[in-house]
Amino acid sequence: MELPPAEESSNMAEVFSGKYPKKIRKPRFQLIDREQLSWQALNVDRLISEDHPARAIWEFVGNLDLSGYVKNVRAVEGFAGRPLLNPQLLISLWVYAYSQGMGSARAIERLCQHDPAYQWLTGMEVVNAHSLSDFRVEHEEELKGLFIQILGLLNAEGMITLEQVTQDGTKIRASAAPDSFRGKDRIEKALDVAREHVKAVDQLSEEETGKRVERARQRACRERKERLETALKQFDKKRSEGGVKDNEKPRVSMTDPEARIMKQPDGGFAPSYNVQVNTDAANGLIVAVGVTQAGNDLNQLTSGVERVQQNLGITPKQVVADGGYVSRDNIVEMESRNVDFIAPLCDEVGKAKSNYAVRGISADYESSRFIYDAATNSFQCPQGKLLPCKVKYEEDSKVLYKYCANLADCQNCAAKGQCCPGNKKSGRAVFRTEELPQVIKFRQKMETESAKEIYHKRSQIAETPNLWIKAKFKLRQFSVRGLKKVGMESIWACLTYNICQWIRLCWRKQFVAVNAG
Ligand code: SF4
C-alpha cells in the first residue's frame, strides 16, 4: 500500500474532517487507564501556599484560649476512650468555610475529601458533618467568649478605638418558607399528631431503634414536637410584642416558630430575623452583634450600645445610625449615657405638608401661618380668630398642646374651604410641641456641617460588613432555626469577618515584610 506524503499526514484537521484519503493509517493516542491502582507521595503541608488564608486562620485561632471548649471532656490522656476533635480544628474549619461562602456542614465534610485547604486543616482526615453541625450550635457561652477574645486581640493590636461606632440592622431570611405560617388551631392539631408519633416511636424495641436510620427518625420526631411546642408559645409572645391587632388571628411558622415576617430590601416580605451589627469606624471591625425578632430598628439602639460596652468594657464616644433609629427616647437615652448620637433629622416639615395636602388645607392656612401668643397661651388664625388651648398631653417623650377654634367661627368663615374643609363638628385645631432640651440640642447639632459630614460617611462604614456577610459569606438565609441558634450563626459570621479583616490588614502585611526581609 502506498503511504501519503509526510506533509499531508501531519495535517490532523484534514484527517478528522474526512477529506484525507481513506487509506491513511489511524493515529495512535496515549492510553488512559482508570483501572490501575496508583500511589502518590504527598506533602500535606505543601498542599496550600505559604500565604494561604487557611494558614492565617489556623494561626489566629491557635492564639485563642479554647479551654472553655474542653472543660467537660472525658477523653483524657492515660485513660481509655475515643479522642475528641480538637476545637482549634473545628473553629478553623467553620471560620474558613464561612470565609469561602460555605455554611453547610455536609458540604464541608465533602470538601474535606478533596479540597486542598480543608485537607491541610484536617491533616487529610474527613470531619463528620454531624460533629461539625453540633459544634456550631453548642457552646453558646464559649462562642460569645471567643468573639470577645478576638475583639480583645484586635484591640491589643490597636485596630479598635471606639471613637466612632455605627449601628445598622440587616434582615436575614429564616430557614422557613412563607407558607409555613399557620393559625393556633392548626398547630395544636399538628402537635397532637406529633406527640402520638413520638409515643409510637418510643415504644419501638431496642433492636429496631438500634438501627441508625431509626434513631435519626426518632430524633426528627422529637425535634418536630419541640418546634410545635415552641410555636404555641409564640402566639402569646406575638401579642405581647404588639404586632397583632385585637381582631386579628396571629400566625406562626411551623418550621421556624421564632421567625417573623419582615419587609425585605427588595420591597417583598419573608420570614426573617433582624441582625443588628455595630461597627467600629477605625478599621471597619464588628464590635457587637445581636439578633432580634423586631421588624424595625427603632428600639435596638440602646441594646446595641450596651453590647459594645459588654464586649469591650468601654462605651463608644459617638454612635452613628440611620433614620430608623431616631426617636426622642433614643436621643434622651444616648444623652444620658454621654454618647454623641449622630442620625438624620426627621423630615417633619415634609410630613406635615403631605398631611395638609391629604386634608385639603391650602398653603396660606398651614399651622405655621397661625400666630402664637405666649402671654395668653393661644393662637390667632389668619382671619384674626382666637384659638385657645384646650388639651395638654404627653406623647413619645414630648409635651403636646392642642388649640381649637370656635366651631361657629369656622362654620361662618369665608376661608373654611381652604382652612378646614373636612371639619363639620369642630373648629380648626393646631398643635404646639414643647420639645425636650436634649431633642433641641440634637436638632441644632444635626443642622451643623460637621454632623452632616459624619453622617454622610455612615453608609460606607455601617453597610460594608452587612454586605460582606451577605455577598461574600453568602449568608442571605440562616442554615439553622430558632433565635438562639440564629444568634450563634450570626456570631460565627461576624467573627469570621473580623478574622478576615485581620488577615487583610495585619497578617498579609507581616507576611510580605518577613518574606521581603
Ligand atoms: S376656618 Fe376658622 S381657623 Fe380657619 S381661618 Fe376661618 S375662622 Fe380661622
Coordinates of C-alpha atoms and ligand atoms in Angstrom, one line a residue:
M1 CA 0.0 0.0 0.0
E2 CA 1.2 3.5 -0.9
L3 CA 1.6 5.9 2.1
P4 CA 0.6 9.6 1.8
P5 CA 3.4 12.2 1.7
A6 CA 4.7 13.2 5.1
E7 CA 3.5 16.8 5.0
E8 CA -0.1 15.7 4.2
S9 CA -0.2 13.0 7.0
S10 CA 0.7 15.7 9.6
N11 CA -2.4 17.8 8.8
M12 CA -4.7 16.4 11.5
A13 CA -7.5 18.8 10.7
E14 CA -7.9 17.2 7.3
V15 CA -7.7 13.7 8.8
F16 CA -10.6 14.5 11.2
S17 CA -12.7 16.3 8.6
G18 CA -12.7 13.2 6.4
K19 CA -11.0 15.0 3.5
Y20 CA -8.0 12.8 3.7
P21 CA -7.7 9.6 1.6
K22 CA -9.3 6.6 3.2
K23 CA -6.1 4.5 3.1
I24 CA -4.5 6.6 5.8
R25 CA -3.3 4.8 9.0
K26 CA -5.2 5.6 12.3
P27 CA -3.3 7.9 14.6
R28 CA -2.2 6.5 17.9
F29 CA -3.0 8.2 21.3
Q30 CA -1.8 7.7 24.8
L31 CA -3.8 5.2 26.8
I32 CA -6.0 6.4 29.7
D33 CA -6.0 3.6 32.3
R34 CA -8.5 4.3 35.0
E35 CA -8.4 0.7 36.3
Q36 CA -4.9 1.0 37.7
L37 CA -4.0 1.5 41.4
S38 CA -1.7 4.4 41.9
W39 CA 0.3 5.6 45.0
Q40 CA 1.5 9.2 45.3
A41 CA 3.8 10.8 47.8
L42 CA 2.1 13.8 49.2
N43 CA 3.5 16.5 51.4
V44 CA 0.4 17.7 53.2
D45 CA 2.0 21.0 54.3
R46 CA 2.7 21.8 50.7
L47 CA -1.0 21.4 49.7
I48 CA -1.5 25.1 50.1
S49 CA 0.7 28.1 49.5
E50 CA 2.6 29.9 52.4
D51 CA 0.3 32.9 52.2
H52 CA -3.0 30.9 52.1
P53 CA -5.7 32.3 54.4
A54 CA -6.3 28.8 55.9
R55 CA -2.8 29.1 57.5
A56 CA -3.6 32.6 58.9
I57 CA -6.9 31.3 60.3
W58 CA -5.2 28.3 62.0
E59 CA -2.5 30.6 63.4
F60 CA -5.1 33.1 64.7
V61 CA -7.3 30.5 66.3
G62 CA -4.3 28.9 67.8
N63 CA -3.6 32.1 69.8
L64 CA -7.0 32.0 71.4
D65 CA -7.8 30.4 74.8
L66 CA -10.1 27.5 74.0
S67 CA -10.1 25.9 77.5
G68 CA -13.8 26.6 77.7
Y69 CA -14.5 24.0 75.0
V70 CA -12.6 21.2 76.8
K71 CA -13.8 21.7 80.4
N72 CA -16.3 18.8 80.2
V73 CA -14.2 16.5 78.1
R74 CA -14.0 12.9 79.4
A75 CA -11.4 11.5 76.9
V76 CA -8.1 12.4 78.7
E77 CA -4.6 11.2 78.4
G78 CA -3.8 7.9 80.2
F79 CA -7.4 6.7 80.1
A80 CA -9.4 4.7 77.5
G81 CA -11.8 6.4 75.2
R82 CA -12.1 7.9 71.7
P83 CA -10.0 11.1 71.3
L84 CA -12.1 14.1 70.5
L85 CA -11.8 16.5 67.6
N86 CA -9.6 19.5 68.5
P87 CA -11.7 22.6 69.0
Q88 CA -9.0 24.6 67.2
L89 CA -9.6 22.4 64.1
L90 CA -13.4 22.7 64.3
I91 CA -13.3 26.5 64.8
S92 CA -10.8 26.9 62.0
L93 CA -12.9 24.8 59.7
W94 CA -16.0 26.8 60.3
V95 CA -14.2 30.1 60.0
Y96 CA -12.5 29.1 56.8
A97 CA -15.8 27.7 55.4
Y98 CA -17.8 30.9 56.2
S99 CA -15.0 33.0 54.7
Q100 CA -15.5 30.9 51.4
G101 CA -19.3 31.4 51.5
M102 CA -19.9 27.9 52.8
G103 CA -22.4 27.4 55.6
S104 CA -23.3 23.7 55.2
A105 CA -21.8 21.1 57.4
R106 CA -22.4 18.4 54.8
A107 CA -20.6 20.4 52.1
I108 CA -17.6 20.9 54.5
E109 CA -17.5 17.1 55.0
R110 CA -17.4 16.6 51.2
L111 CA -14.8 19.3 50.8
C112 CA -12.5 17.6 53.4
Q113 CA -12.2 14.7 50.9
H114 CA -10.7 16.7 48.0
D115 CA -10.2 20.4 48.7
P116 CA -6.5 21.1 49.5
A117 CA -7.3 23.9 52.1
Y118 CA -9.7 21.6 54.0
Q119 CA -7.3 18.7 53.7
W120 CA -4.4 20.9 55.0
L121 CA -6.6 22.0 58.0
T122 CA -7.7 18.4 58.9
G123 CA -4.4 16.7 58.0
M124 CA -6.1 14.6 55.3
E125 CA -8.9 13.4 57.7
V126 CA -12.6 13.8 56.9
V127 CA -14.6 15.5 59.7
N128 CA -18.1 14.2 60.1
A129 CA -21.0 16.6 59.2
H130 CA -22.8 15.8 62.5
S131 CA -19.8 16.7 64.6
L132 CA -19.5 20.0 62.6
S133 CA -23.1 21.0 62.8
D134 CA -23.4 20.1 66.6
F135 CA -20.2 22.1 67.3
R136 CA -21.6 25.1 65.5
V137 CA -24.7 25.4 67.7
E138 CA -23.4 24.0 71.0
H139 CA -21.2 26.0 73.4
E140 CA -23.1 29.3 73.1
E141 CA -21.3 30.9 76.0
E142 CA -17.9 29.7 74.7
L143 CA -18.7 31.2 71.3
K144 CA -19.6 34.6 72.8
G145 CA -16.4 34.4 74.8
L146 CA -14.5 33.6 71.6
F147 CA -16.0 36.7 69.9
I148 CA -14.9 38.9 72.8
Q149 CA -11.4 37.3 72.9
I150 CA -11.0 38.1 69.2
L151 CA -12.0 41.7 69.9
G152 CA -9.5 41.8 72.8
L153 CA -6.7 40.6 70.4
L154 CA -7.7 43.2 67.7
N155 CA -7.9 45.9 70.4
A156 CA -4.5 45.0 71.6
E157 CA -3.2 45.5 68.1
G158 CA -4.7 49.0 68.1
M159 CA -7.3 48.1 65.5
I160 CA -10.3 49.2 67.6
T161 CA -10.7 52.7 69.0
L162 CA -14.5 53.1 69.8
E163 CA -14.2 56.8 68.9
Q164 CA -17.0 56.3 66.4
V165 CA -19.3 53.2 66.1
T166 CA -22.0 52.7 63.6
Q167 CA -25.1 50.6 64.1
D168 CA -27.1 49.1 61.3
G169 CA -29.7 46.4 61.0
T170 CA -30.0 43.8 58.2
K171 CA -32.8 41.3 57.6
I172 CA -31.6 37.8 57.0
R173 CA -34.1 35.2 55.9
A174 CA -35.0 32.4 58.3
S175 CA -34.8 28.8 57.3
A176 CA -38.6 28.7 56.8
A177 CA -40.9 29.1 53.8
P178 CA -43.6 31.9 53.8
D179 CA -46.3 29.3 53.5
S180 CA -45.2 27.5 56.7
F181 CA -47.2 30.0 58.8
R182 CA -50.3 28.6 60.5
G183 CA -53.0 29.6 63.0
K184 CA -53.2 28.3 66.5
D185 CA -55.8 25.6 65.8
R186 CA -53.7 24.0 63.0
I187 CA -50.6 24.0 65.2
E188 CA -52.4 22.4 68.2
K189 CA -53.7 19.6 65.9
A190 CA -50.2 19.1 64.4
L191 CA -48.8 19.0 67.9
D192 CA -51.3 16.2 69.0
V193 CA -50.2 14.2 66.0
A194 CA -46.5 14.8 66.7
R195 CA -47.0 13.7 70.4
E196 CA -48.6 10.5 69.2
H197 CA -45.9 9.9 66.8
V198 CA -43.2 10.4 69.4
K199 CA -45.0 8.0 71.7
A200 CA -45.2 5.3 69.0
V201 CA -41.5 5.7 68.1
D202 CA -40.5 5.5 71.8
Q203 CA -42.3 2.1 72.0
L204 CA -40.1 0.6 69.3
S205 CA -37.9 -2.3 70.5
E206 CA -34.2 -1.7 71.2
E207 CA -33.4 -4.0 68.3
E208 CA -35.4 -1.7 65.9
T209 CA -34.1 1.6 67.3
G210 CA -30.5 0.3 67.3
K211 CA -30.5 1.0 63.6
R212 CA -29.0 4.3 62.6
V213 CA -32.0 5.2 60.4
E214 CA -34.5 4.6 63.1
R215 CA -32.5 6.7 65.6
A216 CA -32.5 9.5 63.1
R217 CA -36.2 9.2 62.7
Q218 CA -36.7 9.3 66.4
R219 CA -34.7 12.4 66.7
A220 CA -36.6 14.1 63.8
C221 CA -40.0 13.3 65.6
R222 CA -38.8 14.8 68.8
E223 CA -37.5 17.9 67.1
R224 CA -40.8 18.4 65.3
K225 CA -42.7 18.1 68.6
E226 CA -40.4 20.6 70.3
R227 CA -40.7 23.0 67.3
L228 CA -44.5 22.9 67.6
E229 CA -44.4 23.4 71.3
T230 CA -42.3 26.5 70.7
A231 CA -44.7 27.6 68.0
L232 CA -47.6 27.5 70.5
K233 CA -45.7 29.7 73.0
Q234 CA -45.0 32.2 70.2
F235 CA -48.7 33.2 69.9
D236 CA -48.7 34.9 73.3
K237 CA -45.3 36.4 72.6
K238 CA -46.5 37.9 69.3
R239 CA -49.5 39.5 71.1
S240 CA -47.2 40.9 73.8
E241 CA -44.9 42.3 71.1
G242 CA -47.9 44.4 69.9
G243 CA -47.7 43.4 66.3
V244 CA -51.1 41.8 66.3
K245 CA -54.4 43.7 66.3
D246 CA -57.2 42.6 68.7
N247 CA -59.4 41.2 65.9
E248 CA -56.5 39.6 64.0
K249 CA -55.6 35.9 64.3
P250 CA -51.8 35.6 64.6
R251 CA -50.0 33.0 62.5
V252 CA -46.7 31.3 63.4
S253 CA -44.3 29.3 61.2
M254 CA -44.3 25.6 61.9
T255 CA -40.8 25.3 60.6
D256 CA -39.1 28.1 62.5
P257 CA -41.6 29.4 65.0
E258 CA -39.4 32.3 66.2
A259 CA -39.0 33.8 62.7
R260 CA -41.1 36.8 61.9
I261 CA -42.4 38.1 58.6
M262 CA -40.3 41.2 57.8
K263 CA -40.0 43.6 55.0
Q264 CA -37.1 42.9 52.7
P265 CA -34.8 45.4 50.9
D266 CA -36.5 44.4 47.6
G267 CA -39.9 45.5 49.0
G268 CA -41.2 42.0 49.5
F269 CA -41.9 40.2 52.7
A270 CA -40.3 37.0 54.1
P271 CA -39.8 35.1 57.3
S272 CA -36.6 36.7 58.7
Y273 CA -34.6 37.8 61.7
N274 CA -33.2 41.3 62.2
V275 CA -29.4 41.2 62.8
Q276 CA -28.0 44.3 64.5
V277 CA -24.4 45.0 63.8
N278 CA -22.2 47.6 65.4
T279 CA -19.0 48.5 63.5
D280 CA -16.0 50.5 64.7
A281 CA -15.2 53.1 62.2
A282 CA -11.4 53.0 62.7
N283 CA -10.8 49.7 60.7
G284 CA -14.4 48.6 60.0
L285 CA -14.4 45.8 62.5
I286 CA -17.6 44.4 64.0
V287 CA -17.6 45.2 67.8
A288 CA -21.1 43.8 68.6
V289 CA -23.8 41.7 67.0
G290 CA -27.3 40.8 68.2
V291 CA -30.4 39.2 66.7
T292 CA -33.9 40.4 67.3
Q293 CA -37.4 39.5 66.1
A294 CA -38.4 43.2 65.8
G295 CA -39.3 44.2 62.3
N296 CA -37.8 47.7 62.6
D297 CA -34.7 49.2 64.3
L298 CA -36.4 51.9 66.4
N299 CA -35.9 50.1 69.8
Q300 CA -32.5 48.5 69.1
L301 CA -30.1 51.4 69.7
T302 CA -29.7 51.1 73.4
S303 CA -29.2 47.3 73.4
G304 CA -26.5 47.7 70.6
V305 CA -24.6 50.3 72.7
E306 CA -24.8 48.0 75.7
R307 CA -23.5 45.0 73.7
V308 CA -20.4 47.1 72.7
Q309 CA -19.9 48.1 76.3
Q310 CA -20.1 44.5 77.5
N311 CA -17.7 43.2 74.8
L312 CA -15.0 45.9 75.2
G313 CA -15.7 47.4 78.6
I314 CA -16.0 50.9 77.1
T315 CA -18.9 53.0 75.9
P316 CA -18.4 54.3 72.4
K317 CA -17.9 58.0 72.2
Q318 CA -20.0 58.5 69.1
V319 CA -22.8 56.4 67.6
V320 CA -23.9 56.9 64.0
A321 CA -27.1 55.4 62.8
D322 CA -29.7 55.9 60.1
G323 CA -33.2 57.5 60.4
G324 CA -34.7 54.2 61.5
Y325 CA -33.1 54.7 65.0
V326 CA -34.3 58.3 65.5
S327 CA -36.8 58.7 68.4
R328 CA -37.0 61.1 71.3
D329 CA -36.4 58.1 73.7
N330 CA -33.2 57.2 71.9
I331 CA -31.9 60.8 71.8
V332 CA -32.6 61.2 75.6
E333 CA -31.0 57.8 76.3
M334 CA -27.8 58.5 74.4
E335 CA -27.5 61.9 76.1
S336 CA -27.9 60.3 79.5
R337 CA -25.1 57.8 78.6
N338 CA -22.8 60.6 77.3
V339 CA -22.8 59.2 73.8
D340 CA -22.7 61.6 70.9
F341 CA -25.7 60.4 68.8
I342 CA -25.5 61.2 65.0
A343 CA -28.5 60.5 62.9
P344 CA -30.6 62.3 60.3
L345 CA -33.3 64.7 61.3
C346 CA -36.8 63.6 60.7
D347 CA -38.4 65.5 57.8
E348 CA -41.3 66.8 59.9
V349 CA -42.0 69.7 57.5
G350 CA -42.3 67.3 54.6
K351 CA -44.5 65.0 56.6
A352 CA -46.8 67.9 57.6
K353 CA -47.0 69.2 54.0
S354 CA -48.3 65.8 52.7
N355 CA -50.7 65.7 55.7
Y356 CA -52.1 69.2 54.7
A357 CA -52.4 68.0 51.1
V358 CA -54.5 65.0 52.2
R359 CA -56.7 67.2 54.4
G360 CA -57.2 69.8 51.6
I361 CA -55.6 72.6 53.5
S362 CA -54.0 75.3 51.3
A363 CA -50.5 76.7 51.9
D364 CA -51.9 80.0 53.3
Y365 CA -53.6 78.2 56.2
E366 CA -50.9 75.8 57.3
S367 CA -50.2 75.8 61.0
S368 CA -47.1 78.0 60.5
R369 CA -49.5 80.8 59.4
F370 CA -51.2 80.9 62.8
I371 CA -49.5 83.3 65.3
Y372 CA -48.7 82.1 68.8
D373 CA -49.2 84.5 71.8
A374 CA -47.2 83.2 74.8
A375 CA -48.9 85.6 77.2
T376 CA -52.4 84.2 76.6
N377 CA -51.2 80.8 75.5
S378 CA -53.3 80.9 72.4
F379 CA -53.0 81.1 68.6
Q380 CA -54.5 83.7 66.2
C381 CA -55.7 82.4 62.8
P382 CA -55.1 84.3 59.5
Q383 CA -58.7 85.5 59.8
G384 CA -58.0 87.0 63.2
K385 CA -60.0 84.5 65.3
L386 CA -58.6 83.2 68.6
L387 CA -57.7 79.5 69.2
P388 CA -57.3 78.9 73.0
C389 CA -55.5 75.9 74.5
K390 CA -57.9 73.0 75.0
V391 CA -55.7 70.0 75.9
K392 CA -52.2 69.3 77.2
Y393 CA -50.8 65.7 77.0
E394 CA -47.6 63.7 76.7
E395 CA -46.7 61.5 73.8
D396 CA -43.3 59.9 72.7
S397 CA -41.4 61.9 75.4
K398 CA -42.7 65.2 74.4
V399 CA -45.5 67.6 75.7
L400 CA -48.2 68.5 73.2
Y401 CA -50.7 71.3 73.4
K402 CA -53.9 71.4 71.3
Y403 CA -55.5 74.7 70.4
C404 CA -59.0 74.7 68.9
A405 CA -61.0 77.4 67.1
N406 CA -64.7 78.0 67.9
L407 CA -66.9 75.8 65.7
A408 CA -69.3 78.8 64.9
D409 CA -66.3 81.0 63.9
C410 CA -65.1 78.4 61.4
Q411 CA -68.6 77.4 60.0
N412 CA -69.2 81.1 59.2
C413 CA -65.7 81.8 57.9
A414 CA -65.2 82.6 54.2
A415 CA -61.9 80.7 54.2
K416 CA -63.2 77.5 55.7
G417 CA -62.8 75.7 52.3
Q418 CA -59.0 76.4 52.5
C419 CA -58.5 76.1 56.2
C420 CA -60.5 73.1 57.5
P421 CA -62.8 71.8 54.7
G422 CA -63.5 68.4 56.4
N423 CA -64.5 69.8 59.8
K424 CA -68.2 69.5 60.4
K425 CA -68.4 69.1 64.2
S426 CA -65.4 71.0 65.4
G427 CA -63.3 74.1 64.5
R428 CA -59.8 74.1 63.2
A429 CA -57.1 72.7 65.5
V430 CA -53.4 73.4 65.6
F431 CA -50.7 71.8 67.8
R432 CA -47.7 73.1 69.7
T433 CA -44.9 70.8 70.9
E434 CA -42.8 71.6 73.9
E435 CA -39.5 69.8 73.0
L436 CA -37.1 68.3 75.5
P437 CA -33.8 70.2 75.8
Q438 CA -32.0 67.1 74.6
V439 CA -34.0 67.0 71.4
I440 CA -33.5 70.7 70.8
K441 CA -29.7 70.2 71.3
F442 CA -29.8 67.2 68.9
R443 CA -31.6 69.2 66.2
Q444 CA -29.2 72.1 66.5
K445 CA -26.2 69.6 66.3
M446 CA -27.6 67.9 63.2
E447 CA -28.0 71.2 61.4
T448 CA -24.2 71.7 61.5
E449 CA -22.0 70.9 58.6
S450 CA -19.6 68.7 60.7
A451 CA -22.5 66.4 61.8
K452 CA -23.8 66.2 58.3
E453 CA -20.4 65.3 57.1
I454 CA -20.1 62.5 59.7
Y455 CA -23.5 61.1 58.8
H456 CA -22.6 61.3 55.1
K457 CA -19.8 58.7 55.7
R458 CA -22.1 56.4 57.7
S459 CA -23.3 54.1 54.9
Q460 CA -19.8 53.1 53.8
I461 CA -18.7 52.0 57.3
A462 CA -22.0 50.5 58.5
E463 CA -23.1 48.7 55.4
T464 CA -19.8 47.1 54.4
P465 CA -19.9 44.3 57.0
N466 CA -23.6 43.6 56.2
L467 CA -22.8 43.5 52.5
W468 CA -19.7 41.3 53.0
I469 CA -21.6 38.8 55.2
K470 CA -24.5 38.6 52.6
A471 CA -22.5 38.7 49.4
K472 CA -19.1 37.1 50.2
F473 CA -20.1 34.7 53.0
K474 CA -23.4 34.1 51.2
L475 CA -25.4 34.3 54.5
R476 CA -28.6 35.5 52.9
Q477 CA -30.5 32.8 54.7
F478 CA -29.7 31.1 58.0
S479 CA -28.8 27.4 58.0
V480 CA -30.2 26.9 61.5
R481 CA -33.5 27.6 63.2
G482 CA -34.6 29.4 66.3
L483 CA -33.5 32.7 67.9
K484 CA -30.6 31.1 69.9
K485 CA -29.1 29.2 67.0
V486 CA -29.6 32.0 64.6
G487 CA -27.8 34.3 67.1
M488 CA -24.9 31.9 67.1
E489 CA -24.7 31.7 63.4
S490 CA -24.6 35.5 63.3
I491 CA -21.7 35.4 65.7
W492 CA -19.8 32.9 63.5
A493 CA -20.3 35.1 60.5
C494 CA -19.2 38.3 62.4
L495 CA -16.1 36.7 64.0
T496 CA -15.1 35.3 60.6
Y497 CA -15.5 38.8 59.2
N498 CA -13.2 40.2 61.9
I499 CA -10.6 37.5 61.3
C500 CA -10.7 38.2 57.5
Q501 CA -10.1 41.9 58.2
W502 CA -7.2 40.9 60.5
I503 CA -5.7 38.8 57.7
R504 CA -6.1 41.7 55.2
L505 CA -4.9 44.5 57.5
C506 CA -2.2 42.7 59.6
W507 CA -1.3 39.1 58.6
R508 CA -0.7 39.8 54.9
K509 CA 1.5 42.9 55.6
Q510 CA 3.5 40.9 58.2
F511 CA 3.9 38.0 55.7
V512 CA 5.1 40.3 53.0
A513 CA 7.5 42.1 55.4
V514 CA 9.0 38.8 56.7
N515 CA 9.4 37.3 53.2
A516 CA 10.9 40.5 51.7
G517 CA 13.4 40.5 54.5
Ligands
SF4_1 S1 -61.7 78.4 59.3 FE1 -61.6 79.0 61.5 S2 -59.5 78.9 62.0 FE2 -59.6 78.8 59.8 S3 -59.3 80.9 59.1 FE3 -61.5 80.6 59.4 S4 -62.0 81.2 61.4 FE4 -59.8 81.0 61.3

